[in-house]
Amino acid sequence: MKNADFLTGITTSGTPHLGNYVGAIRPAVESSRDKALKSYYFLADYHSLIKNHDPRLRKQSALEIAAAWIALGLDYDNCVFYRQSDIPEIPELTWILTSLTAKGLMNRAHAYKAAVADNEQDEDKDPDKGITMGLFSYPILMAADILMFNAKKVPVGKDQVQHLEMTRDIAARFNHIYGNLFVLPEVVVDETSAVLSGLDGRKMSKSYNNYIPLFDTEKALRKLIMKIQTNSLGPDEPKDPDTCTLFSIYQAFATSSESKAMAARYRQGIAWGTMKQELFEYINAILKEPRKRYEELIKTPSDIDNILKKGAARAREFSVPFLDQVRKAIGISLLG
Ligand code: TRP
């Protein structure tokens, strides 16, 4: 089994939305089909433990996310598609890495710092209120995901760049202490798609609750697109595409020549109602067939389990012997 050319995970803490599609799923689907590449894609269900404490929601999210990837064309025979929790070597490696990661490095993590800063707004609150060790050491689990398969490239959203820097730090520290076993992974950030805007104009995200689900009904999709905030410019008044949420979403789906043509129509003053309708039609045309497949897939979760189990078995062809090497390197192996 070859180490990973590309590897990325998606946290199972919500319903897959348009932002996940352009940011993670679409590029993953493309490279999953490339016969020259070995890509690893997984459901980061252990990561989801940190934010969400509802078991039903976690399970439902894993089902929806797996079904979405498959429905959108992930070539799961060519790539390695699995659940993080099916690879026991990952938590084992996490502990090994935890034992050599500087606490100071974790203190600098943006997500942890933001949570502390939030608590500090309120003088009476303990700065660590509500912060679990899971949140604190999240970057180490992510490092283990990546290093377990010696991934060369990791496509992620901009908000994950720091985690990749930390992964490299942790890998370098291991290599320095125990010998060169880990590849230092490179981060791949797609500048255009990483910034899809949501209903209110902020980044489309589960945490802002401003997202458009990928596989709602056609009617619900239309309704949400109609709800996207715009300014009050009337029909025929020239509009600025670069500050418009509708345009940013259109651009994430359309070809660059289509986007140019649409930008010209903005300057001519396309009416908001027309733009919304066209945006809906454009996205709906892309999602129509996958939506049908998704609705079928979601009815038979055990078929998805089988796909994921097969993927995990293939992933473990790499992780089992590789973890063995790691154990030998750290002096945890047979005594004789
Ligand atoms: N933390 C990532 C996110 O929230 C998900 C993730 C977990 C991941 N493990 C990973 C991404 C390993 C890339 C590689 O988006």
Coordinates of C-alpha atoms and ligand atoms in Angstrom, one line a residue:
M1 CA 0.0 0.0 0.0
K2 CA 1.3 3.4 -1.0
N3 CA 1.4 6.4 1.3
A4 CA -1.2 9.1 0.6
D5 CA -0.7 11.7 -2.1
F6 CA -3.7 13.6 -0.9
L7 CA -5.6 13.2 2.4
T8 CA -8.4 15.1 3.9
G9 CA -11.1 14.7 6.5
I10 CA -14.5 16.1 7.1
T11 CA -15.9 16.4 10.6
T12 CA -19.2 14.7 11.1
S13 CA -21.0 17.4 13.0
G14 CA -23.7 18.6 10.6
T15 CA -25.5 18.3 7.3
P16 CA -23.3 18.7 4.2
H17 CA -23.8 22.1 2.7
L18 CA -22.7 24.0 -0.4
G19 CA -19.6 25.3 1.4
N20 CA -18.4 21.8 2.1
Y21 CA -19.1 20.9 -1.5
V22 CA -17.0 23.6 -3.1
G23 CA -14.4 23.6 -0.4
A24 CA -13.8 19.9 0.2
I25 CA -16.1 17.5 -1.6
R26 CA -15.7 18.7 -5.2
P27 CA -11.9 18.8 -5.2
A28 CA -11.8 15.5 -3.4
V29 CA -14.1 13.9 -5.9
E30 CA -11.9 15.1 -8.7
S31 CA -8.7 13.7 -7.3
S32 CA -10.4 10.5 -6.2
R33 CA -10.9 9.7 -9.9
D34 CA -7.3 10.3 -10.8
K35 CA -5.7 6.8 -11.4
A36 CA -2.2 8.2 -10.9
L37 CA -3.0 9.4 -7.3
K38 CA -3.6 7.6 -4.1
S39 CA -6.1 9.8 -2.2
Y40 CA -7.3 9.2 1.3
Y41 CA -10.7 10.6 2.4
F42 CA -12.3 10.1 5.7
L43 CA -15.1 11.0 8.1
A44 CA -13.5 12.7 11.1
D45 CA -16.0 11.3 13.6
Y46 CA -13.6 11.5 16.6
H47 CA -13.1 15.2 15.8
S48 CA -16.8 15.6 16.0
L49 CA -16.9 14.5 19.7
I50 CA -15.4 17.8 20.7
K51 CA -18.2 20.1 19.6
N52 CA -21.2 17.9 19.6
H53 CA -22.4 15.7 22.4
D54 CA -25.5 14.3 20.6
P55 CA -24.9 10.7 19.5
R56 CA -27.9 10.6 17.2
L57 CA -26.8 13.7 15.4
R58 CA -23.2 12.4 15.0
K59 CA -24.5 9.2 13.5
Q60 CA -26.9 11.0 11.2
S61 CA -24.2 13.4 10.1
A62 CA -21.8 10.5 9.3
L63 CA -24.5 8.9 7.1
E64 CA -25.3 12.1 5.3
I65 CA -21.7 13.1 4.7
A66 CA -20.7 9.7 3.5
A67 CA -23.8 9.5 1.2
A68 CA -23.1 13.0 -0.1
W69 CA -19.5 12.2 -1.1
I70 CA -20.7 9.0 -2.9
A71 CA -23.6 10.7 -4.6
L72 CA -21.4 13.4 -5.9
G73 CA -19.2 10.9 -7.6
L74 CA -16.4 9.9 -5.2
D75 CA -14.6 7.0 -6.8
Y76 CA -14.3 4.9 -3.7
D77 CA -12.7 2.0 -5.4
N78 CA -9.8 4.1 -6.7
C79 CA -9.3 6.1 -3.5
V80 CA -9.4 5.1 0.1
F81 CA -12.6 6.2 1.8
Y82 CA -13.1 5.4 5.5
R83 CA -14.2 6.4 8.9
Q84 CA -11.5 7.7 11.3
S85 CA -13.0 5.6 14.1
D86 CA -12.4 2.4 12.1
I87 CA -8.7 2.9 12.2
P88 CA -7.6 2.1 15.8
E89 CA -4.0 3.0 14.9
I90 CA -5.0 6.7 14.7
P91 CA -5.8 7.2 18.4
E92 CA -2.8 5.1 19.3
L93 CA -0.6 7.4 17.2
T94 CA -2.3 10.4 18.8
W95 CA -1.1 9.4 22.2
I96 CA 2.4 8.8 21.0
L97 CA 2.4 12.3 19.4
T98 CA 0.7 13.9 22.4
S99 CA 3.6 12.7 24.5
L100 CA 6.1 14.8 22.5
T101 CA 4.0 17.8 21.6
A102 CA 4.8 21.0 23.5
K103 CA 1.9 22.3 25.5
G104 CA 3.1 25.8 24.4
L105 CA 2.4 24.8 20.8
M106 CA -1.2 23.9 21.6
N107 CA -1.6 27.1 23.6
R108 CA -1.2 29.0 20.4
A109 CA -4.0 27.2 18.5
H110 CA -6.5 29.8 17.1
A111 CA -9.5 27.8 18.1
Y112 CA -8.4 27.3 21.7
K113 CA -7.3 30.9 22.0
A114 CA -10.6 32.2 20.6
A115 CA -12.5 30.0 23.2
V116 CA -10.3 31.5 26.0
A117 CA -10.7 35.0 24.7
D118 CA -14.5 34.5 24.7
N119 CA -14.5 33.5 28.3
E120 CA -12.3 36.4 29.2
Q121 CA -14.9 38.8 28.0
D122 CA -16.7 38.0 31.3
E123 CA -14.5 38.8 34.3
D124 CA -16.2 36.3 36.6
K125 CA -15.7 33.4 34.2
D126 CA -12.8 30.9 34.4
P127 CA -10.8 31.4 31.2
D128 CA -11.0 27.6 30.6
K129 CA -14.7 27.3 31.2
G130 CA -16.3 24.8 28.8
I131 CA -13.0 24.0 27.2
T132 CA -12.3 20.3 27.0
M133 CA -8.9 18.5 26.6
G134 CA -10.4 17.3 23.3
L135 CA -10.6 20.9 22.0
F136 CA -7.2 21.7 23.4
S137 CA -5.5 18.8 21.8
Y138 CA -7.6 18.7 18.6
P139 CA -4.6 19.6 16.4
I140 CA -2.7 16.5 17.7
L141 CA -5.5 14.1 16.6
M142 CA -5.5 15.9 13.3
A143 CA -1.7 15.4 13.0
A144 CA -2.2 11.7 13.7
D145 CA -4.8 11.5 10.9
I146 CA -2.3 12.9 8.5
L147 CA 0.9 11.3 9.7
M148 CA -0.7 7.9 10.0
F149 CA -0.7 7.7 6.2
N150 CA 2.4 9.9 5.6
A151 CA 0.3 12.2 3.5
K152 CA 2.1 14.5 1.1
K153 CA -0.6 17.0 0.5
V154 CA -3.6 18.0 2.6
P155 CA -6.3 20.1 0.9
V156 CA -8.2 22.1 3.5
G157 CA -9.9 25.4 4.1
K158 CA -8.0 28.5 5.2
D159 CA -9.0 28.1 8.8
Q160 CA -7.1 24.8 8.9
V161 CA -3.7 26.1 7.8
Q162 CA -2.4 26.5 11.3
H163 CA -3.3 22.9 12.1
L164 CA -1.1 21.8 9.2
E165 CA 1.8 24.0 10.5
M166 CA 1.4 22.2 13.8
T167 CA 1.4 18.8 12.1
R168 CA 4.7 19.6 10.5
D169 CA 6.1 20.8 13.8
I170 CA 5.0 17.6 15.5
A171 CA 6.3 15.4 12.7
A172 CA 9.7 17.2 12.7
R173 CA 9.9 16.7 16.5
F174 CA 9.2 13.0 16.2
N175 CA 11.7 12.6 13.4
H176 CA 14.3 14.5 15.4
I177 CA 13.9 12.4 18.5
Y178 CA 13.2 8.9 17.1
G179 CA 14.4 9.0 13.5
N180 CA 12.9 10.0 10.2
L181 CA 9.7 8.2 9.8
F182 CA 7.2 11.0 8.9
V183 CA 6.8 13.0 5.8
L184 CA 6.2 16.7 6.5
P185 CA 2.9 17.3 4.8
E186 CA 2.1 20.3 2.6
V187 CA -1.1 22.3 2.9
V188 CA -3.2 22.9 -0.2
V189 CA -5.6 25.8 0.1
D190 CA -8.0 26.5 -2.7
E191 CA -8.2 30.3 -2.6
T192 CA -11.3 30.7 -4.7
S193 CA -13.5 28.1 -3.1
A194 CA -12.4 28.4 0.5
V195 CA -14.5 31.6 0.9
L196 CA -18.0 30.6 0.0
S197 CA -20.5 33.1 1.6
G198 CA -23.6 32.0 3.4
L199 CA -27.1 33.4 3.7
D200 CA -26.0 36.4 5.7
G201 CA -22.9 37.2 3.7
R202 CA -20.5 35.7 6.3
K203 CA -18.5 32.5 5.6
M204 CA -20.9 29.7 5.0
S205 CA -20.6 27.6 8.1
K206 CA -22.5 25.3 10.4
S207 CA -21.5 27.4 13.3
Y208 CA -23.2 30.6 11.9
N209 CA -26.2 28.6 10.9
N210 CA -26.2 30.4 7.6
Y211 CA -25.7 27.5 5.3
I212 CA -27.5 26.0 2.3
P213 CA -27.8 22.2 2.6
L214 CA -26.6 20.3 -0.4
F215 CA -29.5 17.9 -0.6
D216 CA -32.6 19.5 0.6
T217 CA -35.6 19.3 -1.8
E218 CA -35.6 21.5 -4.9
K219 CA -38.2 23.6 -3.3
A220 CA -36.2 24.2 -0.1
L221 CA -33.1 25.0 -2.1
R222 CA -35.0 27.7 -4.0
K223 CA -36.5 29.1 -0.9
L224 CA -33.1 29.5 0.8
I225 CA -31.5 31.1 -2.2
M226 CA -34.4 33.6 -2.3
K227 CA -33.5 34.4 1.4
I228 CA -29.9 35.4 0.7
Q229 CA -29.4 39.0 1.8
T230 CA -28.7 41.6 -0.8
N231 CA -28.7 45.4 -0.8
S232 CA -31.6 47.6 -1.8
L233 CA -30.5 48.6 -5.3
G234 CA -33.4 48.4 -7.7
P235 CA -33.6 46.6 -11.1
D236 CA -31.5 48.4 -13.7
E237 CA -29.2 50.0 -11.2
P238 CA -25.6 48.9 -11.7
K239 CA -24.4 46.4 -9.0
D240 CA -21.0 45.4 -7.7
P241 CA -20.5 41.6 -8.2
D242 CA -17.4 41.6 -5.9
T243 CA -19.3 42.4 -2.7
C244 CA -22.3 40.3 -3.5
T245 CA -23.0 37.0 -1.8
L246 CA -25.1 35.7 -4.7
F247 CA -22.3 36.3 -7.1
S248 CA -19.7 34.7 -4.9
I249 CA -21.8 31.6 -4.7
Y250 CA -22.4 31.7 -8.5
Q251 CA -18.7 32.1 -9.1
A252 CA -17.9 29.0 -7.0
F253 CA -20.0 26.9 -9.3
A254 CA -19.7 28.5 -12.7
T255 CA -16.9 28.5 -15.2
S256 CA -14.7 31.6 -15.3
S257 CA -16.2 32.7 -18.6
E258 CA -19.7 32.3 -17.2
S259 CA -18.7 34.3 -14.2
K260 CA -17.3 37.1 -16.3
A261 CA -20.5 37.3 -18.3
M262 CA -22.5 37.4 -15.1
A263 CA -20.3 40.2 -13.7
A264 CA -21.0 42.2 -16.9
R265 CA -24.8 41.7 -16.2
Y266 CA -24.3 43.0 -12.7
R267 CA -22.8 46.2 -14.1
Q268 CA -25.7 46.5 -16.4
G269 CA -28.0 46.2 -13.4
I270 CA -29.5 42.7 -13.2
A271 CA -32.5 42.6 -10.9
W272 CA -32.0 40.7 -7.6
G273 CA -35.0 38.5 -8.3
T274 CA -33.6 37.5 -11.7
M275 CA -30.2 36.8 -10.3
K276 CA -31.6 34.6 -7.5
Q277 CA -33.7 32.6 -9.9
E278 CA -30.7 32.1 -12.2
L279 CA -28.5 31.1 -9.3
F280 CA -31.1 28.6 -8.2
E281 CA -31.4 27.1 -11.6
Y282 CA -27.7 26.9 -12.1
I283 CA -27.0 25.1 -8.8
N284 CA -30.1 22.9 -9.1
A285 CA -29.0 21.6 -12.5
I286 CA -25.7 20.5 -10.9
L287 CA -27.4 18.9 -7.9
K288 CA -30.4 17.3 -9.5
E289 CA -28.9 13.9 -10.4
P290 CA -26.7 13.6 -7.3
R291 CA -29.8 14.5 -5.2
K292 CA -31.6 11.4 -6.6
R293 CA -28.6 9.2 -5.9
Y294 CA -28.3 10.7 -2.4
E295 CA -31.9 10.0 -1.6
E296 CA -31.4 6.4 -2.6
L297 CA -28.2 5.9 -0.7
I298 CA -29.5 7.3 2.5
K299 CA -32.2 4.6 2.5
T300 CA -29.7 1.8 2.8
P301 CA -27.1 2.8 5.4
S302 CA -25.7 -0.7 5.6
D303 CA -24.5 -0.4 2.0
I304 CA -22.6 2.7 3.0
D305 CA -21.2 0.8 6.0
N306 CA -19.8 -1.8 3.6
I307 CA -18.1 0.7 1.5
L308 CA -16.5 2.4 4.5
K309 CA -15.5 -1.0 6.0
K310 CA -13.7 -1.9 2.8
G311 CA -12.0 1.5 2.8
A312 CA -10.9 1.0 6.4
A313 CA -9.5 -2.4 5.6
R314 CA -7.4 -0.9 2.7
A315 CA -6.3 2.0 4.9
R316 CA -5.2 -0.4 7.6
E317 CA -2.9 -2.2 5.0
F318 CA -0.9 0.9 5.5
S319 CA -1.5 2.0 9.1
V320 CA -1.0 -1.4 10.8
P321 CA 2.6 -2.0 9.5
F322 CA 3.4 1.7 9.7
L323 CA 2.4 2.0 13.3
D324 CA 4.5 -1.1 14.0
Q325 CA 7.5 0.8 12.6
V326 CA 6.6 3.7 14.8
R327 CA 6.3 1.4 17.9
K328 CA 9.7 -0.1 17.1
A329 CA 11.2 3.4 16.8
I330 CA 9.9 4.5 20.2
G331 CA 11.0 1.2 21.9
I332 CA 7.5 -0.3 22.4
S333 CA 7.8 -3.7 20.7
L334 CA 8.6 -7.3 21.5
L335 CA 11.3 -7.6 24.2
G336 CA 13.0 -10.6 22.6
Ligands
TRP1 N1 -10.2 19.7 11.2 C1 -10.8 19.6 9.9 C2 -11.9 20.5 9.7 O1 -12.6 20.9 10.6 C3 -11.2 18.2 9.6 C4 -10.1 17.2 9.7 C5 -9.8 16.3 10.7 C6 -9.0 17.1 8.8 N2 -8.7 15.6 10.5 C7 -8.2 16.1 9.3 C8 -8.7 17.7 7.6 C9 -7.0 15.7 8.6 C10 -7.5 17.4 6.9 C11 -6.7 16.4 7.5 O2 -12.2 20.9 8.6

